[in-house]
Amino acid sequence: MIVHIVGNRPQFIKLAPLYHELQRRNYEQCIIHSGQHYDANLSDIFFEELGIPQSHTNLQVGSGSHAEITARAMLGLETELIKLAPQLIILYGDTDTTLAGALVAAKLNIPTAHVEGGIRTYHKDNPEESNRVVTDHLSDILFCSDKASVECAQKEGLGEKAFLTGDIMYDTFLLSTGKESQKVQEDIILMTWHRQENTASKERMESIIRLIRRLEGNIVCPLHPRTQKCLKNYGLWEDIMSIKHLEIIEPVGYLEMTALMQRARLIVTDSGGVSKESSFAGAKCLFMVDLDVWDDLVKSGWIWKVNPECEGSIEAALSFAKAAERVAKEDRPQYYGDGHAAAKMVDLLEKYSYV
Ligand code: UD1
Ligand code: UDP
């Protein structure tokens, strides 16, 4: 029995191709959902759209501080994993759910594979960084999305267990795309905004609102509930709603999201996943956090980093945004494999007798 541990929106998207590949090869598997994300449009919709069975255990950890989420997930996971006694656990990404899974699996001596291993920002104040470091060090095999991740793993002495598989989100993207959004008729600016770094202070949120005001073009923004709540708590909701060229919508499912990405001439985001997907979809990306993510995309000029609190940085970002146009398929960068990451992962699990 193989157990997948997930709990957050991007993890359901990463799970789908690997779940289907293991199913194709007839492995017995089970999904444990921590319940860290619980709104239907942050959870259920992805299972429905991506054909992943809903018949999993949901630990219903809900929201809270990092310690609360991690601790509640650990308690629930320990009980379930003792019952299931799996031969392998698969962890995804860098959330508190991932960390809980890594710690419990290690204490129960269950072998663990980490999808998206080796990613580092080297910023200790980034809440996901400690989750990545601990998960990689405790896992038995790391599936790396790009060469930069393999190199980061090597620097920490994890090279022997780190394998370049390509990025599993590219598998999902290729399996799910094709349709353009029916909801918008022209090229748009697509925006997402949810990180702790960008929602924890009123000043930071105000600076992002000022950036939005200065961007030229129609912006569509499926807004994470965390951001919506913080804007309301800081008394900024009316301010943002008054921006005529900004349309705030509820979070969308993956199919609508990829359709929107394929109508975008520019993506403005603080999401690790969306900034990388921008290169799959052909829209350049303005990245609103000072973190070193997706090195190759930054070096090649696909991703432009902006500090919304610095006028010089905003000026440069606005020039980048103005010049951004949709990029044809053949001119898009190709740093994240060939869309068959899931098959490579299962090949490795078989080769090293984890399954
Ligand atoms: C979490 C991950 C982040 C990931 C993101 C994906 C951690 C440390 N953070 O951030 O790495 O990029 O998921 O989207 O694990 N909320 C709802 N409904 C929900 C879920 C959350 O309203 O279904 C609200 C709650 O007010 C909650 C807040 O969003 O307090 C934050 O949720 P949380 O899961 O703690 O963090 P995310 O920002 O979603
Ligand atoms: N996404 C989605 N609907 C939305 C916003 C994002 O389907 O309204 C998808 C997006 O395409 C990507 C993933 O969710 O595949 C990214 O999740 P998120 O930005 O929440 O997390 P991060 O990648 O920053 O961890």
mmCIF file of N, CA and C and ligand atoms in Angstrom, residues 8-10 36-39 42 63-64 66 69 94-97 127-128 131 194 224-226 229, ligand 1:
data_model
loop_
_atom_site.group_PDB
_atom_site.id
_atom_site.type_symbol
_atom_site.label_atom_id
_atom_site.label_comp_id
_atom_site.label_asym_id
_atom_site.label_seq_id
_atom_site.Cartn_x
_atom_site.Cartn_y
_atom_site.Cartn_z
ATOM 1 N N ASN A 8 -3.316 20.733 0.649
ATOM 2 C CA ASN A 8 -3.421 22.097 0.114
ATOM 3 C C ASN A 8 -3.660 22.057 -1.392
ATOM 4 N N ARG A 9 -4.259 23.124 -1.869
ATOM 5 C CA ARG A 9 -4.597 23.225 -3.307
ATOM 6 C C ARG A 9 -3.493 22.738 -4.248
ATOM 7 N N PRO A 10 -2.264 23.279 -4.148
ATOM 8 C CA PRO A 10 -1.272 22.848 -5.139
ATOM 9 C C PRO A 10 -0.914 21.371 -5.025
ATOM 10 N N GLN A 36 -6.108 20.804 5.657
ATOM 11 C CA GLN A 36 -5.594 22.184 5.824
ATOM 12 C C GLN A 36 -6.354 23.141 4.909
ATOM 13 N N HIS A 37 -6.633 22.725 3.687
ATOM 14 C CA HIS A 37 -7.568 23.465 2.829
ATOM 15 C C HIS A 37 -8.893 22.698 2.812
ATOM 16 N N TYR A 38 -9.977 23.441 2.985
ATOM 17 C CA TYR A 38 -11.276 22.781 3.181
ATOM 18 C C TYR A 38 -12.394 23.427 2.364
ATOM 19 N N ASP A 39 -12.262 24.678 1.923
ATOM 20 C CA ASP A 39 -13.304 25.263 1.075
ATOM 21 C C ASP A 39 -13.416 24.422 -0.201
ATOM 22 N N LEU A 42 -11.115 25.311 -2.899
ATOM 23 C CA LEU A 42 -9.683 25.092 -2.661
ATOM 24 C C LEU A 42 -9.369 23.606 -2.528
ATOM 25 N N SER A 63 -7.745 25.491 9.819
ATOM 26 C CA SER A 63 -6.761 26.584 9.847
ATOM 27 C C SER A 63 -6.209 26.792 11.250
ATOM 28 N N GLY A 64 -5.144 27.587 11.340
ATOM 29 C CA GLY A 64 -4.548 27.899 12.647
ATOM 30 C C GLY A 64 -3.139 28.392 12.451
ATOM 31 N N HIS A 66 1.026 27.924 12.421
ATOM 32 C CA HIS A 66 1.823 26.833 11.830
ATOM 33 C C HIS A 66 1.912 25.648 12.800
ATOM 34 N N ILE A 69 -1.516 23.740 13.003
ATOM 35 C CA ILE A 69 -1.793 22.910 11.815
ATOM 36 C C ILE A 69 -0.876 21.687 11.817
ATOM 37 N N ASP A 94 5.767 21.836 0.056
ATOM 38 C CA ASP A 94 6.428 22.449 1.213
ATOM 39 C C ASP A 94 5.477 23.043 2.238
ATOM 40 N N THR A 95 4.304 22.482 2.381
ATOM 41 C CA THR A 95 3.349 23.093 3.313
ATOM 42 C C THR A 95 3.482 22.463 4.706
ATOM 43 N N ASP A 96 2.705 23.001 5.640
ATOM 44 C CA ASP A 96 2.732 22.432 6.992
ATOM 45 C C ASP A 96 2.266 20.974 6.978
ATOM 46 N N THR A 97 1.373 20.639 6.067
ATOM 47 C CA THR A 97 0.939 19.244 5.915
ATOM 48 C C THR A 97 2.116 18.360 5.503
ATOM 49 N N PRO A 127 8.073 30.951 5.530
ATOM 50 C CA PRO A 127 7.577 29.860 6.381
ATOM 51 C C PRO A 127 7.701 28.471 5.748
ATOM 52 N N GLU A 128 7.775 28.418 4.422
ATOM 53 C CA GLU A 128 7.874 27.102 3.776
ATOM 54 C C GLU A 128 9.304 26.549 3.792
ATOM 55 N N ASN A 131 10.005 23.805 6.188
ATOM 56 C CA ASN A 131 9.271 22.596 5.779
ATOM 57 C C ASN A 131 10.043 21.830 4.694
ATOM 58 N N HIS A 194 -1.355 35.427 -2.264
ATOM 59 C CA HIS A 194 -1.768 34.705 -1.045
ATOM 60 C C HIS A 194 -0.686 34.521 0.010
ATOM 61 N N HIS A 224 -7.341 34.279 -3.094
ATOM 62 C CA HIS A 224 -7.261 33.288 -2.006
ATOM 63 C C HIS A 224 -8.043 33.833 -0.799
ATOM 64 N N PRO A 225 -8.753 32.981 -0.057
ATOM 65 C CA PRO A 225 -9.538 33.480 1.080
ATOM 66 C C PRO A 225 -8.691 34.178 2.141
ATOM 67 N N ARG A 226 -7.446 33.745 2.303
ATOM 68 C CA ARG A 226 -6.564 34.409 3.289
ATOM 69 C C ARG A 226 -6.424 35.900 2.945
ATOM 70 N N LYS A 229 -9.627 37.885 3.529
ATOM 71 C CA LYS A 229 -9.833 38.147 4.966
ATOM 72 C C LYS A 229 -8.908 39.251 5.451
HETATM 73 C C1 UD1 B 1 -0.735 27.249 2.473
HETATM 74 C C2 UD1 B 1 0.756 26.898 2.508
HETATM 75 C C3 UD1 B 1 1.460 27.608 1.370
HETATM 76 C C4 UD1 B 1 0.825 27.294 0.043
HETATM 77 C C5 UD1 B 1 -0.678 27.546 0.116
HETATM 78 C C6 UD1 B 1 -1.303 27.059 -1.158
HETATM 79 C C7 UD1 B 1 1.788 26.496 4.707
HETATM 80 C C8 UD1 B 1 2.761 27.058 5.667
HETATM 81 N N1 UD1 B 1 1.398 27.347 3.738
HETATM 82 O O1 UD1 B 1 -0.844 28.647 2.605
HETATM 83 O O2 UD1 B 1 2.807 27.157 1.322
HETATM 84 O O3 UD1 B 1 1.392 28.130 -0.922
HETATM 85 O O4 UD1 B 1 -1.239 26.834 1.221
HETATM 86 O O5 UD1 B 1 -2.501 27.726 -1.421
HETATM 87 O O6 UD1 B 1 1.410 25.363 4.798
HETATM 88 N N2 UD1 B 1 -8.515 29.547 4.471
HETATM 89 C C9 UD1 B 1 -9.852 29.489 4.130
HETATM 90 N N3 UD1 B 1 -10.289 28.326 3.532
HETATM 91 C C10 UD1 B 1 -9.492 27.258 3.289
HETATM 92 C C11 UD1 B 1 -8.142 27.347 3.658
HETATM 93 C C12 UD1 B 1 -7.663 28.500 4.250
HETATM 94 O O7 UD1 B 1 -10.601 30.417 4.326
HETATM 95 O O8 UD1 B 1 -9.980 26.238 2.734
HETATM 96 C C13 UD1 B 1 -8.015 30.812 5.098
HETATM 97 C C14 UD1 B 1 -8.042 30.780 6.621
HETATM 98 O O9 UD1 B 1 -8.358 32.052 7.078
HETATM 99 C C15 UD1 B 1 -6.581 30.486 6.958
HETATM 100 C C16 UD1 B 1 -5.838 31.177 5.833
HETATM 101 O O10 UD1 B 1 -6.672 31.039 4.699
HETATM 102 O O11 UD1 B 1 -6.216 30.950 8.211
HETATM 103 C C17 UD1 B 1 -4.477 30.613 5.555
HETATM 104 O O12 UD1 B 1 -4.563 29.212 5.302
HETATM 105 P P1 UD1 B 1 -3.269 28.277 5.506
HETATM 106 O O13 UD1 B 1 -3.569 26.906 5.048
HETATM 107 O O14 UD1 B 1 -2.707 28.445 6.864
HETATM 108 O O15 UD1 B 1 -2.205 28.961 4.576
HETATM 109 P P2 UD1 B 1 -2.240 29.281 3.024
HETATM 110 O O16 UD1 B 1 -2.039 30.749 2.838
HETATM 111 O O17 UD1 B 1 -3.396 28.651 2.375
#
